[in-house]
Amino acid sequence: LQIVIPANAVANVGIRDVIYDQRMNRFTAVVEVPAGAANAARVKVGGNIFASARIPVLAHPMARGDVIAESDIQWVDVREEVVRRDIVTNMRQLIGQEPRYQLRAGAPVRTVELQKPVVVAKNAPVTMVVRTRFMTLTAQGRAVEDGSTGDVIRVTNTHSKQTVDARVDGPGQVSVSPGGMRALAN
């Protein structure tokens, strides 16, 4: 919008004759400078009205392996129609998560683009642990798939070559239920 006024004119801006068409979500108005002056420069303007929503987005690009912290997040206003059911709308949905692949800064983040941080990578060595009331057994294994803390993944005992389900306890460590003890023993 450009309005040309005399150099000595008071530059207060006024908006008048606002008309809103609710059915079409359009508006028109007259912008005048200086406001209320008989010799004011006037320009008719119009546009569309859109409902907006405020959503969290990444403040900078992030890749797989990066864990999202509060300092990595900024808030932006977007058209409400952009916010589908799979778009992250709450900062808590981002914090502590890891992108599945490279994500752009400033773009809405979809829930399917996030995962819990991988603490056991596919083919990584792991310590397999079985705990009972009376004993604790350990064996060396290899992860068959990626896993986050609390996930159940497939793990192969490197000695016996048997594969069992195990719960990821932390980096390089998984728990095998006592029923999977045979995989540790052989």
PDB file of C-alpha atoms in Angstrom:
ATOM      1  CA  LEU A   1       0.000   0.000   0.000  1.00  0.00           C
ATOM      2  CA  GLN A   2       1.450   3.350  -0.996  1.00  0.00           C
ATOM      3  CA  ILE A   3      -0.092   6.756  -0.260  1.00  0.00           C
ATOM      4  CA  VAL A   4       1.555  10.000  -1.363  1.00  0.00           C
ATOM      5  CA  ILE A   5       1.035  13.001   0.931  1.00  0.00           C
ATOM      6  CA  PRO A   6       2.571  16.488   1.094  1.00  0.00           C
ATOM      7  CA  ALA A   7       5.854  16.679   3.035  1.00  0.00           C
ATOM      8  CA  ASN A   8       4.366  19.077   5.616  1.00  0.00           C
ATOM      9  CA  ALA A   9       1.226  16.959   6.243  1.00  0.00           C
ATOM     10  CA  VAL A  10       0.577  15.276   9.584  1.00  0.00           C
ATOM     11  CA  ALA A  11       1.134  11.558   9.007  1.00  0.00           C
ATOM     12  CA  ASN A  12      -1.596  10.102  11.220  1.00  0.00           C
ATOM     13  CA  VAL A  13      -3.416   7.287   9.441  1.00  0.00           C
ATOM     14  CA  GLY A  14      -7.147   6.711   9.607  1.00  0.00           C
ATOM     15  CA  ILE A  15      -9.289   3.784   8.518  1.00  0.00           C
ATOM     16  CA  ARG A  16     -12.931   4.368   7.667  1.00  0.00           C
ATOM     17  CA  ASP A  17     -15.868   2.927   5.779  1.00  0.00           C
ATOM     18  CA  VAL A  18     -15.012  -0.628   6.808  1.00  0.00           C
ATOM     19  CA  ILE A  19     -17.331  -3.207   5.253  1.00  0.00           C
ATOM     20  CA  TYR A  20     -17.123  -6.891   6.183  1.00  0.00           C
ATOM     21  CA  ASP A  21     -18.811  -9.589   4.109  1.00  0.00           C
ATOM     22  CA  GLN A  22     -19.107 -12.451   6.596  1.00  0.00           C
ATOM     23  CA  ARG A  23     -20.363 -14.911   3.998  1.00  0.00           C
ATOM     24  CA  MET A  24     -17.314 -14.399   1.748  1.00  0.00           C
ATOM     25  CA  ASN A  25     -14.840 -13.551   4.557  1.00  0.00           C
ATOM     26  CA  ARG A  26     -13.838 -10.380   2.685  1.00  0.00           C
ATOM     27  CA  PHE A  27     -13.479  -6.771   3.770  1.00  0.00           C
ATOM     28  CA  THR A  28     -13.086  -3.352   2.186  1.00  0.00           C
ATOM     29  CA  ALA A  29     -12.061  -0.086   3.838  1.00  0.00           C
ATOM     30  CA  VAL A  30     -10.724   3.353   3.056  1.00  0.00           C
ATOM     31  CA  VAL A  31      -7.302   4.360   4.387  1.00  0.00           C
ATOM     32  CA  GLU A  32      -6.785   8.112   4.689  1.00  0.00           C
ATOM     33  CA  VAL A  33      -3.795  10.295   5.553  1.00  0.00           C
ATOM     34  CA  PRO A  34      -3.994  12.552   7.478  1.00  0.00           C
ATOM     35  CA  ALA A  35      -6.964  11.062   9.285  1.00  0.00           C
ATOM     36  CA  GLY A  36     -10.118  13.177   9.219  1.00  0.00           C
ATOM     37  CA  ALA A  37      -8.674  15.925   7.026  1.00  0.00           C
ATOM     38  CA  ALA A  38     -10.835  17.302   4.228  1.00  0.00           C
ATOM     39  CA  ASN A  39      -7.925  17.107   1.788  1.00  0.00           C
ATOM     40  CA  ALA A  40      -6.709  13.685   2.989  1.00  0.00           C
ATOM     41  CA  ALA A  41      -5.227  11.237   0.515  1.00  0.00           C
ATOM     42  CA  ARG A  42      -7.565   8.247   0.367  1.00  0.00           C
ATOM     43  CA  VAL A  43      -7.012   4.704  -0.902  1.00  0.00           C
ATOM     44  CA  LYS A  44      -9.621   1.951  -0.990  1.00  0.00           C
ATOM     45  CA  VAL A  45      -8.256  -1.405   0.200  1.00  0.00           C
ATOM     46  CA  GLY A  46      -9.726  -4.878   0.411  1.00  0.00           C
ATOM     47  CA  GLY A  47      -8.778  -8.371   1.322  1.00  0.00           C
ATOM     48  CA  ASN A  48      -9.665 -11.746   2.720  1.00  0.00           C
ATOM     49  CA  ILE A  49     -10.019 -12.640   6.378  1.00  0.00           C
ATOM     50  CA  PHE A  50      -8.647 -15.935   7.650  1.00  0.00           C
ATOM     51  CA  ALA A  51      -8.879 -17.526  11.077  1.00  0.00           C
ATOM     52  CA  SER A  52      -5.417 -18.183  12.470  1.00  0.00           C
ATOM     53  CA  ALA A  53      -3.850 -20.499  15.024  1.00  0.00           C
ATOM     54  CA  ARG A  54      -0.575 -20.205  16.944  1.00  0.00           C
ATOM     55  CA  ILE A  55       1.588 -23.328  16.682  1.00  0.00           C
ATOM     56  CA  PRO A  56       5.095 -24.338  17.770  1.00  0.00           C
ATOM     57  CA  VAL A  57       7.669 -24.855  15.005  1.00  0.00           C
ATOM     58  CA  LEU A  58      11.399 -25.482  14.892  1.00  0.00           C
ATOM     59  CA  ALA A  59      13.511 -22.324  15.181  1.00  0.00           C
ATOM     60  CA  HIS A  60      16.250 -23.847  13.007  1.00  0.00           C
ATOM     61  CA  PRO A  61      16.646 -26.963  10.817  1.00  0.00           C
ATOM     62  CA  MET A  62      16.999 -30.219  12.762  1.00  0.00           C
ATOM     63  CA  ALA A  63      18.012 -33.717  11.659  1.00  0.00           C
ATOM     64  CA  ARG A  64      17.565 -37.290  12.793  1.00  0.00           C
ATOM     65  CA  GLY A  65      19.576 -37.788  15.966  1.00  0.00           C
ATOM     66  CA  ASP A  66      18.902 -34.254  17.267  1.00  0.00           C
ATOM     67  CA  VAL A  67      16.765 -34.122  20.411  1.00  0.00           C
ATOM     68  CA  ILE A  68      14.370 -31.167  20.436  1.00  0.00           C
ATOM     69  CA  ALA A  69      14.660 -28.804  23.419  1.00  0.00           C
ATOM     70  CA  GLU A  70      12.511 -25.805  24.361  1.00  0.00           C
ATOM     71  CA  SER A  71      15.231 -23.493  22.992  1.00  0.00           C
ATOM     72  CA  ASP A  72      14.777 -25.123  19.545  1.00  0.00           C
ATOM     73  CA  ILE A  73      11.132 -24.000  19.355  1.00  0.00           C
ATOM     74  CA  GLN A  74       9.447 -20.773  18.289  1.00  0.00           C
ATOM     75  CA  TRP A  75       5.760 -19.911  17.875  1.00  0.00           C
ATOM     76  CA  VAL A  76       4.177 -18.800  14.598  1.00  0.00           C
ATOM     77  CA  ASP A  77       0.693 -17.839  13.478  1.00  0.00           C
ATOM     78  CA  VAL A  78      -0.676 -19.857  10.567  1.00  0.00           C
ATOM     79  CA  ARG A  79      -4.010 -20.121   8.823  1.00  0.00           C
ATOM     80  CA  GLU A  80      -6.294 -22.359  10.840  1.00  0.00           C
ATOM     81  CA  GLU A  81      -6.923 -24.537   7.782  1.00  0.00           C
ATOM     82  CA  VAL A  82      -3.216 -25.525   7.796  1.00  0.00           C
ATOM     83  CA  VAL A  83      -3.585 -27.088  11.249  1.00  0.00           C
ATOM     84  CA  ARG A  84      -4.759 -30.580  10.366  1.00  0.00           C
ATOM     85  CA  ARG A  85      -5.150 -33.312  12.970  1.00  0.00           C
ATOM     86  CA  ASP A  86      -1.564 -34.517  12.452  1.00  0.00           C
ATOM     87  CA  ILE A  87       0.059 -31.095  13.047  1.00  0.00           C
ATOM     88  CA  VAL A  88       1.829 -30.533  16.383  1.00  0.00           C
ATOM     89  CA  THR A  89      -0.046 -27.813  18.298  1.00  0.00           C
ATOM     90  CA  ASN A  90       1.495 -28.159  21.748  1.00  0.00           C
ATOM     91  CA  MET A  91       5.135 -27.531  22.640  1.00  0.00           C
ATOM     92  CA  ARG A  92       5.136 -30.639  24.890  1.00  0.00           C
ATOM     93  CA  GLN A  93       4.581 -32.757  21.761  1.00  0.00           C
ATOM     94  CA  LEU A  94       7.988 -31.553  20.461  1.00  0.00           C
ATOM     95  CA  ILE A  95      10.237 -31.384  23.532  1.00  0.00           C
ATOM     96  CA  GLY A  96      12.335 -34.519  23.982  1.00  0.00           C
ATOM     97  CA  GLN A  97      11.434 -35.887  20.553  1.00  0.00           C
ATOM     98  CA  GLU A  98      13.755 -36.549  17.612  1.00  0.00           C
ATOM     99  CA  PRO A  99      13.018 -35.815  13.939  1.00  0.00           C
ATOM    100  CA  ARG A 100      12.707 -38.962  11.804  1.00  0.00           C
ATOM    101  CA  TYR A 101      14.554 -37.032   9.053  1.00  0.00           C
ATOM    102  CA  GLN A 102      15.722 -33.465   8.305  1.00  0.00           C
ATOM    103  CA  LEU A 103      13.023 -30.896   9.202  1.00  0.00           C
ATOM    104  CA  ARG A 104      12.891 -27.259   8.041  1.00  0.00           C
ATOM    105  CA  ALA A 105      12.768 -24.276  10.367  1.00  0.00           C
ATOM    106  CA  GLY A 106       9.461 -22.412  10.624  1.00  0.00           C
ATOM    107  CA  ALA A 107       7.322 -25.120   9.009  1.00  0.00           C
ATOM    108  CA  PRO A 108       4.442 -26.895  10.774  1.00  0.00           C
ATOM    109  CA  VAL A 109       5.642 -30.220  12.207  1.00  0.00           C
ATOM    110  CA  ARG A 110       3.537 -33.352  11.710  1.00  0.00           C
ATOM    111  CA  THR A 111       3.402 -35.949  14.477  1.00  0.00           C
ATOM    112  CA  VAL A 112       4.571 -38.653  12.039  1.00  0.00           C
ATOM    113  CA  GLU A 113       7.802 -36.681  11.507  1.00  0.00           C
ATOM    114  CA  LEU A 114       8.804 -37.233  15.157  1.00  0.00           C
ATOM    115  CA  GLN A 115       9.948 -40.191  17.200  1.00  0.00           C
ATOM    116  CA  LYS A 116      11.286 -40.864  20.652  1.00  0.00           C
ATOM    117  CA  PRO A 117      15.088 -40.588  20.601  1.00  0.00           C
ATOM    118  CA  VAL A 118      16.749 -43.813  19.453  1.00  0.00           C
ATOM    119  CA  VAL A 119      18.962 -45.124  22.283  1.00  0.00           C
ATOM    120  CA  VAL A 120      19.677 -48.511  20.681  1.00  0.00           C
ATOM    121  CA  ALA A 121      20.434 -48.409  16.963  1.00  0.00           C
ATOM    122  CA  LYS A 122      19.869 -51.274  14.547  1.00  0.00           C
ATOM    123  CA  ASN A 123      22.910 -53.630  14.508  1.00  0.00           C
ATOM    124  CA  ALA A 124      24.349 -51.996  17.651  1.00  0.00           C
ATOM    125  CA  PRO A 125      25.823 -54.254  20.354  1.00  0.00           C
ATOM    126  CA  VAL A 126      23.660 -54.554  23.471  1.00  0.00           C
ATOM    127  CA  THR A 127      23.890 -56.161  26.862  1.00  0.00           C
ATOM    128  CA  MET A 128      20.932 -58.493  27.316  1.00  0.00           C
ATOM    129  CA  VAL A 129      19.817 -58.768  30.955  1.00  0.00           C
ATOM    130  CA  VAL A 130      17.421 -61.259  32.562  1.00  0.00           C
ATOM    131  CA  ARG A 131      16.456 -60.551  36.165  1.00  0.00           C
ATOM    132  CA  THR A 132      14.628 -62.901  38.509  1.00  0.00           C
ATOM    133  CA  ARG A 133      14.228 -62.797  42.268  1.00  0.00           C
ATOM    134  CA  PHE A 134      17.248 -65.030  42.676  1.00  0.00           C
ATOM    135  CA  MET A 135      19.674 -64.039  39.934  1.00  0.00           C
ATOM    136  CA  THR A 136      20.693 -61.713  37.138  1.00  0.00           C
ATOM    137  CA  LEU A 137      22.066 -63.096  33.865  1.00  0.00           C
ATOM    138  CA  THR A 138      23.715 -61.081  31.119  1.00  0.00           C
ATOM    139  CA  ALA A 139      24.748 -61.907  27.575  1.00  0.00           C
ATOM    140  CA  GLN A 140      25.935 -59.953  24.576  1.00  0.00           C
ATOM    141  CA  GLY A 141      23.552 -59.372  21.717  1.00  0.00           C
ATOM    142  CA  ARG A 142      22.938 -57.277  18.642  1.00  0.00           C
ATOM    143  CA  ALA A 143      19.842 -55.130  18.028  1.00  0.00           C
ATOM    144  CA  VAL A 144      17.796 -56.225  15.029  1.00  0.00           C
ATOM    145  CA  GLU A 145      16.000 -52.857  14.938  1.00  0.00           C
ATOM    146  CA  ASP A 146      16.172 -49.322  16.349  1.00  0.00           C
ATOM    147  CA  GLY A 147      14.617 -48.758  19.755  1.00  0.00           C
ATOM    148  CA  SER A 148      13.813 -45.985  22.201  1.00  0.00           C
ATOM    149  CA  THR A 149      13.671 -46.337  25.970  1.00  0.00           C
ATOM    150  CA  GLY A 150      10.690 -48.540  26.814  1.00  0.00           C
ATOM    151  CA  ASP A 151      10.284 -49.968  23.303  1.00  0.00           C
ATOM    152  CA  VAL A 152      10.230 -53.725  22.756  1.00  0.00           C
ATOM    153  CA  ILE A 153      12.668 -54.669  19.986  1.00  0.00           C
ATOM    154  CA  ARG A 154      14.112 -57.868  18.527  1.00  0.00           C
ATOM    155  CA  VAL A 155      17.633 -58.714  19.736  1.00  0.00           C
ATOM    156  CA  THR A 156      19.910 -61.566  18.613  1.00  0.00           C
ATOM    157  CA  ASN A 157      22.251 -63.280  21.082  1.00  0.00           C
ATOM    158  CA  THR A 158      25.656 -63.045  19.383  1.00  0.00           C
ATOM    159  CA  HIS A 159      26.742 -66.428  20.799  1.00  0.00           C
ATOM    160  CA  SER A 160      23.624 -68.596  20.317  1.00  0.00           C
ATOM    161  CA  LYS A 161      22.208 -66.648  17.325  1.00  0.00           C
ATOM    162  CA  GLN A 162      18.738 -66.899  18.904  1.00  0.00           C
ATOM    163  CA  THR A 163      16.494 -63.856  18.514  1.00  0.00           C
ATOM    164  CA  VAL A 164      14.177 -62.684  21.309  1.00  0.00           C
ATOM    165  CA  ASP A 165      12.024 -59.697  22.188  1.00  0.00           C
ATOM    166  CA  ALA A 166      13.644 -57.330  24.675  1.00  0.00           C
ATOM    167  CA  ARG A 167      12.671 -54.037  26.299  1.00  0.00           C
ATOM    168  CA  VAL A 168      15.108 -51.143  25.791  1.00  0.00           C
ATOM    169  CA  ASP A 169      16.301 -49.932  29.211  1.00  0.00           C
ATOM    170  CA  GLY A 170      18.845 -47.378  28.026  1.00  0.00           C
ATOM    171  CA  PRO A 171      21.815 -46.947  25.715  1.00  0.00           C
ATOM    172  CA  GLY A 172      23.207 -50.398  24.906  1.00  0.00           C
ATOM    173  CA  GLN A 173      21.062 -52.241  27.460  1.00  0.00           C
ATOM    174  CA  VAL A 174      17.919 -54.332  27.060  1.00  0.00           C
ATOM    175  CA  SER A 175      15.859 -56.514  29.400  1.00  0.00           C
ATOM    176  CA  VAL A 176      14.704 -59.970  28.398  1.00  0.00           C
ATOM    177  CA  SER A 177      11.779 -61.540  30.231  1.00  0.00           C
ATOM    178  CA  PRO A 178      12.608 -64.733  32.173  1.00  0.00           C
ATOM    179  CA  GLY A 179      10.786 -66.690  29.449  1.00  0.00           C
ATOM    180  CA  GLY A 180      13.492 -65.585  27.009  1.00  0.00           C
ATOM    181  CA  MET A 181      16.288 -66.918  29.241  1.00  0.00           C
ATOM    182  CA  ARG A 182      17.014 -69.783  26.857  1.00  0.00           C
ATOM    183  CA  ALA A 183      18.337 -67.280  24.344  1.00  0.00           C
ATOM    184  CA  LEU A 184      20.872 -66.089  26.906  1.00  0.00           C
ATOM    185  CA  ALA A 185      21.961 -69.524  28.027  1.00  0.00           C
ATOM    186  CA  ASN A 186      22.613 -71.170  24.657  1.00  0.00           C
TER     187      ASN A 186
END
